[in-house]
């Protein structure tokens, strides 16, 4: 038995066995006795007497068991050490979605990184795999990190060397597993970029402008970002990035309370499913950090590093 699968069976037995529930895809030609003009394809867990979702004819069913065994076998094949790794695994009760996170152990090749500009700022690296049977989230295999210095354990997910694909017939899931072969390059690219972010000093006016651009002027979202922004006399682009990714990871909303003129907010958990919320918010963050509003400061950081060398 491969290493990751063995760990899942031992440490997450309930969710793992739930994920192994057999699923099938069948043509659906009628609903409640009415013929469909165009047949659909239904995903069924017959063992649990459950119809999970109906899809169009281009949908490809990729069982969770196939994904988990494929990731596990690939990690073993490429010599990725899981000693000391922490594993987090969730499967929706309806089987609609699943998420797996693996954070590598400190004493392994991919374990951690100390930021150059602040050695107290330690990053712990890992991977995340997300998939669904109801197409509510696309298949994702991406690198991630956990920032240990952050009080609430801020996490971020990066599309570097990632596989982000819809469940269509053209998608070959085995191609995604091959990307695990290049984890060292992925993490090197991440740390280089983060060091660039940390080299860019920002005024509070610039921070506020970035938050406003990201939030499209929505005051409740700006308030939420300022609440997670680290309190410091001098801010950097790294601080802004951490606030954005904190927003992406934590399923919270700032709700206006009291009179409108008071501008008071109460931070509450969102009612949206956590996996779906993270998927949407992470996409929102990734779009912004690739926009000119953010990249203009990244280019400034690259110039700073070239001059210092």
mmCIF file of C-alpha atoms in Angstrom:
data_model
loop_
_atom_site.group_PDB
_atom_site.id
_atom_site.type_symbol
_atom_site.label_atom_id
_atom_site.label_comp_id
_atom_site.label_asym_id
_atom_site.label_seq_id
_atom_site.Cartn_x
_atom_site.Cartn_y
_atom_site.Cartn_z
ATOM 1 C CA UNK A 1 0.000 0.000 0.000
ATOM 2 C CA UNK A 2 1.393 3.452 -0.929
ATOM 3 C CA UNK A 3 2.370 5.842 1.844
ATOM 4 C CA UNK A 4 -0.313 8.523 1.593
ATOM 5 C CA UNK A 5 -3.149 6.003 1.210
ATOM 6 C CA UNK A 6 -1.808 4.112 4.231
ATOM 7 C CA UNK A 7 -1.802 7.341 6.273
ATOM 8 C CA UNK A 8 -5.333 8.229 5.160
ATOM 9 C CA UNK A 9 -6.590 4.797 6.111
ATOM 10 C CA UNK A 10 -4.976 5.037 9.538
ATOM 11 C CA UNK A 11 -5.639 8.694 10.390
ATOM 12 C CA UNK A 12 -8.838 9.543 8.477
ATOM 13 C CA UNK A 13 -10.526 6.175 8.241
ATOM 14 C CA UNK A 14 -14.107 7.479 8.234
ATOM 15 C CA UNK A 15 -13.650 10.109 5.528
ATOM 16 C CA UNK A 16 -11.349 7.847 3.522
ATOM 17 C CA UNK A 17 -13.838 4.963 3.422
ATOM 18 C CA UNK A 18 -16.599 7.454 2.591
ATOM 19 C CA UNK A 19 -14.489 8.728 -0.336
ATOM 20 C CA UNK A 20 -14.137 5.139 -1.609
ATOM 21 C CA UNK A 21 -17.917 4.805 -2.005
ATOM 22 C CA UNK A 22 -18.457 3.366 -5.511
ATOM 23 C CA UNK A 23 -19.917 5.888 -7.972
ATOM 24 C CA UNK A 24 -21.182 5.361 -11.513
ATOM 25 C CA UNK A 25 -22.272 7.634 -14.329
ATOM 26 C CA UNK A 26 -25.373 6.715 -16.349
ATOM 27 C CA UNK A 27 -27.504 8.307 -19.028
ATOM 28 C CA UNK A 28 -30.692 9.937 -17.767
ATOM 29 C CA UNK A 29 -33.362 10.199 -20.469
ATOM 30 C CA UNK A 30 -36.367 11.184 -18.384
ATOM 31 C CA UNK A 31 -37.267 12.924 -15.128
ATOM 32 C CA UNK A 32 -40.520 12.136 -13.287
ATOM 33 C CA UNK A 33 -41.780 10.316 -16.363
ATOM 34 C CA UNK A 34 -41.069 13.245 -18.718
ATOM 35 C CA UNK A 35 -38.644 12.642 -21.582
ATOM 36 C CA UNK A 36 -35.671 14.983 -21.779
ATOM 37 C CA UNK A 37 -35.045 16.666 -25.119
ATOM 38 C CA UNK A 38 -31.325 16.122 -24.556
ATOM 39 C CA UNK A 39 -30.255 13.227 -22.296
ATOM 40 C CA UNK A 40 -28.132 14.061 -19.248
ATOM 41 C CA UNK A 41 -25.488 12.030 -17.457
ATOM 42 C CA UNK A 42 -26.152 11.343 -13.795
ATOM 43 C CA UNK A 43 -23.604 10.539 -11.084
ATOM 44 C CA UNK A 44 -24.995 7.953 -8.654
ATOM 45 C CA UNK A 45 -23.770 6.364 -5.427
ATOM 46 C CA UNK A 46 -26.083 3.374 -5.573
ATOM 47 C CA UNK A 47 -24.655 1.838 -2.418
ATOM 48 C CA UNK A 48 -26.064 4.850 -0.562
ATOM 49 C CA UNK A 49 -29.163 5.144 -2.767
ATOM 50 C CA UNK A 50 -28.131 8.662 -3.754
ATOM 51 C CA UNK A 51 -28.224 10.680 -6.976
ATOM 52 C CA UNK A 52 -25.380 13.166 -6.581
ATOM 53 C CA UNK A 53 -25.716 15.369 -9.663
ATOM 54 C CA UNK A 54 -26.801 15.594 -13.314
ATOM 55 C CA UNK A 55 -24.294 16.716 -15.958
ATOM 56 C CA UNK A 56 -24.045 17.384 -19.666
ATOM 57 C CA UNK A 57 -22.567 14.904 -22.122
ATOM 58 C CA UNK A 58 -19.011 16.308 -21.840
ATOM 59 C CA UNK A 59 -18.636 15.549 -18.124
ATOM 60 C CA UNK A 60 -16.000 13.001 -17.079
ATOM 61 C CA UNK A 61 -16.410 11.132 -13.802
ATOM 62 C CA UNK A 62 -13.110 10.816 -11.927
ATOM 63 C CA UNK A 63 -13.660 8.756 -8.743
ATOM 64 C CA UNK A 64 -12.044 10.098 -5.586
ATOM 65 C CA UNK A 65 -10.370 6.709 -5.155
ATOM 66 C CA UNK A 66 -8.591 7.198 -8.508
ATOM 67 C CA UNK A 67 -7.358 10.646 -7.436
ATOM 68 C CA UNK A 68 -6.175 9.588 -3.985
ATOM 69 C CA UNK A 69 -4.362 6.480 -5.193
ATOM 70 C CA UNK A 70 -2.836 8.400 -8.102
ATOM 71 C CA UNK A 71 -1.478 11.156 -5.869
ATOM 72 C CA UNK A 72 -0.215 8.626 -3.340
ATOM 73 C CA UNK A 73 1.555 6.484 -5.938
ATOM 74 C CA UNK A 74 3.130 9.541 -7.579
ATOM 75 C CA UNK A 75 4.468 10.903 -4.286
ATOM 76 C CA UNK A 76 6.123 7.535 -3.643
ATOM 77 C CA UNK A 77 7.435 7.302 -7.209
ATOM 78 C CA UNK A 78 9.047 10.761 -7.031
ATOM 79 C CA UNK A 79 10.542 10.130 -3.594
ATOM 80 C CA UNK A 80 8.514 12.760 -1.712
ATOM 81 C CA UNK A 81 9.060 12.163 1.998
ATOM 82 C CA UNK A 82 5.889 12.160 4.137
ATOM 83 C CA UNK A 83 7.672 11.645 7.459
ATOM 84 C CA UNK A 84 6.329 14.228 9.884
ATOM 85 C CA UNK A 85 3.745 15.440 7.360
ATOM 86 C CA UNK A 86 0.353 16.609 8.613
ATOM 87 C CA UNK A 87 -2.624 15.447 6.576
ATOM 88 C CA UNK A 88 -6.029 17.133 6.469
ATOM 89 C CA UNK A 89 -8.842 15.393 4.610
ATOM 90 C CA UNK A 90 -12.514 16.317 4.196
ATOM 91 C CA UNK A 91 -15.294 14.700 2.204
ATOM 92 C CA UNK A 92 -18.792 16.179 2.065
ATOM 93 C CA UNK A 93 -21.485 13.928 3.517
ATOM 94 C CA UNK A 94 -23.275 14.060 0.149
ATOM 95 C CA UNK A 95 -20.023 13.038 -1.605
ATOM 96 C CA UNK A 96 -20.333 16.212 -3.690
ATOM 97 C CA UNK A 97 -16.839 17.549 -2.842
ATOM 98 C CA UNK A 98 -13.555 16.421 -1.322
ATOM 99 C CA UNK A 99 -10.357 18.215 -0.258
ATOM 100 C CA UNK A 100 -6.957 16.834 0.732
ATOM 101 C CA UNK A 101 -4.086 18.898 2.150
ATOM 102 C CA UNK A 102 -0.615 17.582 2.914
ATOM 103 C CA UNK A 103 1.850 19.810 4.799
ATOM 104 C CA UNK A 104 5.359 18.371 4.655
ATOM 105 C CA UNK A 105 7.437 17.674 7.772
ATOM 106 C CA UNK A 106 10.049 20.201 8.932
ATOM 107 C CA UNK A 107 12.958 17.794 8.499
ATOM 108 C CA UNK A 108 12.150 16.894 4.883
ATOM 109 C CA UNK A 109 13.302 18.492 1.624
ATOM 110 C CA UNK A 110 10.105 20.508 1.258
ATOM 111 C CA UNK A 111 9.513 21.126 4.947
ATOM 112 C CA UNK A 112 9.954 24.855 5.559
ATOM 113 C CA UNK A 113 11.547 28.128 4.503
ATOM 114 C CA UNK A 114 12.797 31.077 6.589
ATOM 115 C CA UNK A 115 12.110 34.421 4.938
ATOM 116 C CA UNK A 116 15.277 36.381 4.145
ATOM 117 C CA UNK A 117 13.982 39.752 5.344
ATOM 118 C CA UNK A 118 12.571 38.328 8.574
ATOM 119 C CA UNK A 119 13.998 34.961 9.747
ATOM 120 C CA UNK A 120 11.173 34.737 12.302
ATOM 121 C CA UNK A 121 8.730 34.431 9.398
ATOM 122 C CA UNK A 122 8.661 30.691 8.663
ATOM 123 C CA UNK A 123 6.720 29.053 5.841
ATOM 124 C CA UNK A 124 5.607 25.428 5.810
ATOM 125 C CA UNK A 125 4.972 23.966 2.363
ATOM 126 C CA UNK A 126 2.491 21.421 1.097
ATOM 127 C CA UNK A 127 0.042 20.465 -1.625
ATOM 128 C CA UNK A 128 -3.732 20.601 -1.937
ATOM 129 C CA UNK A 129 -6.025 18.424 -4.056
ATOM 130 C CA UNK A 130 -9.671 19.384 -4.564
ATOM 131 C CA UNK A 131 -12.313 17.658 -6.665
ATOM 132 C CA UNK A 132 -16.078 17.241 -6.882
ATOM 133 C CA UNK A 133 -18.795 15.044 -8.300
ATOM 134 C CA UNK A 134 -21.247 17.937 -8.734
ATOM 135 C CA UNK A 135 -18.897 20.308 -10.664
ATOM 136 C CA UNK A 136 -19.228 22.890 -7.891
ATOM 137 C CA UNK A 137 -15.413 23.068 -7.850
ATOM 138 C CA UNK A 138 -12.991 22.122 -10.601
ATOM 139 C CA UNK A 139 -10.212 19.600 -10.114
ATOM 140 C CA UNK A 140 -7.191 21.258 -8.511
ATOM 141 C CA UNK A 141 -3.740 20.022 -7.623
ATOM 142 C CA UNK A 142 -1.699 22.972 -6.396
ATOM 143 C CA UNK A 143 1.122 23.970 -4.098
ATOM 144 C CA UNK A 144 0.337 25.700 -0.814
ATOM 145 C CA UNK A 145 2.037 27.116 2.251
ATOM 146 C CA UNK A 146 1.167 27.738 5.872
ATOM 147 C CA UNK A 147 2.634 30.861 7.458
ATOM 148 C CA UNK A 148 3.567 29.799 10.994
ATOM 149 C CA UNK A 149 4.130 33.321 12.342
ATOM 150 C CA UNK A 150 0.503 34.196 11.642
ATOM 151 C CA UNK A 151 -1.751 33.957 14.707
ATOM 152 C CA UNK A 152 -4.557 32.247 12.833
ATOM 153 C CA UNK A 153 -2.371 30.007 10.684
ATOM 154 C CA UNK A 154 -2.766 31.839 7.385
ATOM 155 C CA UNK A 155 -2.632 29.560 4.350
ATOM 156 C CA UNK A 156 -2.191 30.400 0.701
ATOM 157 C CA UNK A 157 -2.511 28.392 -2.494
ATOM 158 C CA UNK A 158 -0.587 29.012 -5.669
ATOM 159 C CA UNK A 159 -1.232 27.973 -9.289
ATOM 160 C CA UNK A 160 2.499 27.563 -9.994
ATOM 161 C CA UNK A 161 2.946 24.215 -11.778
ATOM 162 C CA UNK A 162 -0.665 23.488 -10.826
ATOM 163 C CA UNK A 163 -3.344 21.504 -12.590
ATOM 164 C CA UNK A 164 -6.661 23.360 -12.586
ATOM 165 C CA UNK A 165 -9.089 21.554 -14.875
ATOM 166 C CA UNK A 166 -12.796 21.063 -15.392
ATOM 167 C CA UNK A 167 -14.074 17.485 -15.411
ATOM 168 C CA UNK A 168 -14.330 17.240 -19.192
ATOM 169 C CA UNK A 169 -13.651 14.255 -21.411
ATOM 170 C CA UNK A 170 -10.385 15.851 -22.624
ATOM 171 C CA UNK A 171 -8.894 15.916 -19.122
ATOM 172 C CA UNK A 172 -6.332 13.204 -18.328
ATOM 173 C CA UNK A 173 -5.928 13.168 -14.549
ATOM 174 C CA UNK A 174 -2.644 11.259 -14.795
ATOM 175 C CA UNK A 175 -1.046 14.322 -16.420
ATOM 176 C CA UNK A 176 -1.792 16.237 -13.216
ATOM 177 C CA UNK A 177 0.006 13.699 -11.049
ATOM 178 C CA UNK A 178 3.171 14.090 -13.129
ATOM 179 C CA UNK A 179 3.444 17.694 -11.931
ATOM 180 C CA UNK A 180 4.363 16.360 -8.495
ATOM 181 C CA UNK A 181 7.720 15.476 -10.007
ATOM 182 C CA UNK A 182 8.608 19.184 -10.084
ATOM 183 C CA UNK A 183 7.706 20.208 -6.535
ATOM 184 C CA UNK A 184 11.202 21.517 -5.777
ATOM 185 C CA UNK A 185 10.970 23.964 -8.704
ATOM 186 C CA UNK A 186 7.460 25.014 -7.645
ATOM 187 C CA UNK A 187 8.510 25.803 -4.078
ATOM 188 C CA UNK A 188 11.676 27.603 -5.245
ATOM 189 C CA UNK A 189 9.567 29.854 -7.473
ATOM 190 C CA UNK A 190 7.199 30.516 -4.578
ATOM 191 C CA UNK A 191 9.912 31.524 -2.113
ATOM 192 C CA UNK A 192 11.597 33.786 -4.678
ATOM 193 C CA UNK A 193 8.322 35.572 -5.309
ATOM 194 C CA UNK A 194 7.550 35.938 -1.619
ATOM 195 C CA UNK A 195 10.982 37.425 -0.970
ATOM 196 C CA UNK A 196 10.210 39.954 -3.703
ATOM 197 C CA UNK A 197 6.926 40.863 -2.009
ATOM 198 C CA UNK A 198 8.707 41.369 1.306
ATOM 199 C CA UNK A 199 11.251 43.745 -0.273
ATOM 200 C CA UNK A 200 8.543 46.232 -1.342
ATOM 201 C CA UNK A 201 7.732 48.845 1.310
ATOM 202 C CA UNK A 202 4.303 50.475 1.133
ATOM 203 C CA UNK A 203 2.733 53.561 2.686
ATOM 204 C CA UNK A 204 -0.619 53.185 4.443
ATOM 205 C CA UNK A 205 -2.176 55.140 1.577
ATOM 206 C CA UNK A 206 -0.862 52.543 -0.906
ATOM 207 C CA UNK A 207 -2.131 49.691 1.268
ATOM 208 C CA UNK A 208 -5.583 51.294 1.449
ATOM 209 C CA UNK A 209 -5.596 51.811 -2.315
ATOM 210 C CA UNK A 210 -4.765 48.149 -2.958
ATOM 211 C CA UNK A 211 -7.476 46.991 -0.552
ATOM 212 C CA UNK A 212 -9.995 49.298 -2.226
ATOM 213 C CA UNK A 213 -9.077 48.041 -5.697
ATOM 214 C CA UNK A 214 -9.352 44.406 -4.595
ATOM 215 C CA UNK A 215 -12.680 45.019 -2.838
ATOM 216 C CA UNK A 216 -14.061 47.179 -5.665
ATOM 217 C CA UNK A 217 -14.842 49.782 -3.031
ATOM 218 C CA UNK A 218 -17.039 47.499 -0.878
ATOM 219 C CA UNK A 219 -16.505 48.897 2.617
ATOM 220 C CA UNK A 220 -17.307 45.685 4.503
ATOM 221 C CA UNK A 221 -14.616 43.785 2.586
ATOM 222 C CA UNK A 222 -12.093 46.603 3.132
ATOM 223 C CA UNK A 223 -12.885 46.448 6.852
ATOM 224 C CA UNK A 224 -12.308 42.675 6.874
ATOM 225 C CA UNK A 225 -8.923 43.057 5.145
ATOM 226 C CA UNK A 226 -7.802 45.731 7.607
ATOM 227 C CA UNK A 227 -8.741 43.482 10.509
ATOM 228 C CA UNK A 228 -6.351 40.760 9.309
ATOM 229 C CA UNK A 229 -3.595 43.160 8.185
ATOM 230 C CA UNK A 230 -0.653 42.796 10.538
ATOM 231 C CA UNK A 231 -0.180 45.816 12.766
ATOM 232 C CA UNK A 232 3.169 47.344 11.881
ATOM 233 C CA UNK A 233 4.845 50.735 11.629
ATOM 234 C CA UNK A 234 6.031 49.836 8.143
ATOM 235 C CA UNK A 235 3.998 47.746 5.711
ATOM 236 C CA UNK A 236 5.202 45.694 2.750
ATOM 237 C CA UNK A 237 3.570 44.061 -0.247
ATOM 238 C CA UNK A 238 4.007 40.789 1.670
ATOM 239 C CA UNK A 239 1.651 42.136 4.363
ATOM 240 C CA UNK A 240 -0.971 42.987 1.737
ATOM 241 C CA UNK A 241 -0.580 39.572 0.126
ATOM 242 C CA UNK A 242 -1.033 37.872 3.506
ATOM 243 C CA UNK A 243 -4.183 39.867 4.202
ATOM 244 C CA UNK A 244 -5.630 38.893 0.813
ATOM 245 C CA UNK A 245 -4.821 35.201 1.230
ATOM 246 C CA UNK A 246 -6.158 35.292 4.787
ATOM 247 C CA UNK A 247 -9.437 36.544 3.333
ATOM 248 C CA UNK A 248 -9.308 33.738 0.774
ATOM 249 C CA UNK A 249 -8.703 30.971 3.312
ATOM 250 C CA UNK A 250 -11.071 32.013 6.111
ATOM 251 C CA UNK A 251 -14.774 31.737 5.383
ATOM 252 C CA UNK A 252 -15.726 35.006 7.081
ATOM 253 C CA UNK A 253 -17.799 38.087 6.276
ATOM 254 C CA UNK A 254 -17.988 41.560 7.813
ATOM 255 C CA UNK A 255 -21.660 42.311 8.525
ATOM 256 C CA UNK A 256 -22.771 45.900 9.083
ATOM 257 C CA UNK A 257 -24.404 46.388 12.484
ATOM 258 C CA UNK A 258 -26.062 49.391 14.084
ATOM 259 C CA UNK A 259 -26.763 52.611 12.214
ATOM 260 C CA UNK A 260 -25.381 53.150 8.741
ATOM 261 C CA UNK A 261 -23.477 56.251 9.777
ATOM 262 C CA UNK A 262 -21.580 54.396 12.542
ATOM 263 C CA UNK A 263 -19.642 52.167 10.103
ATOM 264 C CA UNK A 264 -19.514 49.300 12.610
ATOM 265 C CA UNK A 265 -19.098 45.703 11.539
ATOM 266 C CA UNK A 266 -19.370 42.281 13.083
ATOM 267 C CA UNK A 267 -17.186 39.496 11.645
ATOM 268 C CA UNK A 268 -19.141 36.257 11.231
ATOM 269 C CA UNK A 269 -18.715 32.886 9.586
ATOM 270 C CA UNK A 270 -20.195 32.741 6.099
ATOM 271 C CA UNK A 271 -22.981 30.239 5.468
ATOM 272 C CA UNK A 272 -21.370 29.156 2.188
ATOM 273 C CA UNK A 273 -19.794 25.691 2.153
ATOM 274 C CA UNK A 274 -16.122 26.083 3.141
ATOM 275 C CA UNK A 275 -14.682 24.211 0.165
ATOM 276 C CA UNK A 276 -16.755 26.240 -2.307
ATOM 277 C CA UNK A 277 -16.034 29.499 -0.478
ATOM 278 C CA UNK A 278 -12.299 28.857 -0.537
ATOM 279 C CA UNK A 279 -12.438 27.949 -4.220
ATOM 280 C CA UNK A 280 -14.203 31.186 -5.169
ATOM 281 C CA UNK A 281 -12.164 33.444 -2.930
ATOM 282 C CA UNK A 282 -8.832 31.941 -3.935
ATOM 283 C CA UNK A 283 -9.697 32.547 -7.583
ATOM 284 C CA UNK A 284 -10.582 36.141 -6.685
ATOM 285 C CA UNK A 285 -7.205 36.612 -4.962
ATOM 286 C CA UNK A 286 -5.239 35.000 -7.806
ATOM 287 C CA UNK A 287 -6.938 37.240 -10.369
ATOM 288 C CA UNK A 288 -6.019 40.328 -8.359
ATOM 289 C CA UNK A 289 -2.342 39.491 -7.773
ATOM 290 C CA UNK A 290 -2.011 38.991 -11.530
ATOM 291 C CA UNK A 291 -3.604 42.377 -12.253
ATOM 292 C CA UNK A 292 -1.690 45.570 -13.011
ATOM 293 C CA UNK A 293 -2.816 47.040 -9.673
ATOM 294 C CA UNK A 294 -0.670 44.488 -7.845
ATOM 295 C CA UNK A 295 2.007 43.747 -10.451
ATOM 296 C CA UNK A 296 3.220 47.346 -10.579
ATOM 297 C CA UNK A 297 4.531 46.877 -7.031
ATOM 298 C CA UNK A 298 5.940 43.420 -7.829
ATOM 299 C CA UNK A 299 8.006 44.937 -10.639
ATOM 300 C CA UNK A 300 9.253 47.529 -8.172
ATOM 301 C CA UNK A 301 10.400 44.697 -5.896
ATOM 302 C CA UNK A 302 12.227 42.951 -8.733
ATOM 303 C CA UNK A 303 14.034 46.234 -9.485
ATOM 304 C CA UNK A 304 14.963 46.592 -5.801
ATOM 305 C CA UNK A 305 16.498 43.107 -5.754
ATOM 306 C CA UNK A 306 18.445 43.677 -8.975
ATOM 307 C CA UNK A 307 19.924 46.890 -7.604
ATOM 308 C CA UNK A 308 20.883 45.219 -4.327
ATOM 309 C CA UNK A 309 22.741 42.502 -6.242
#
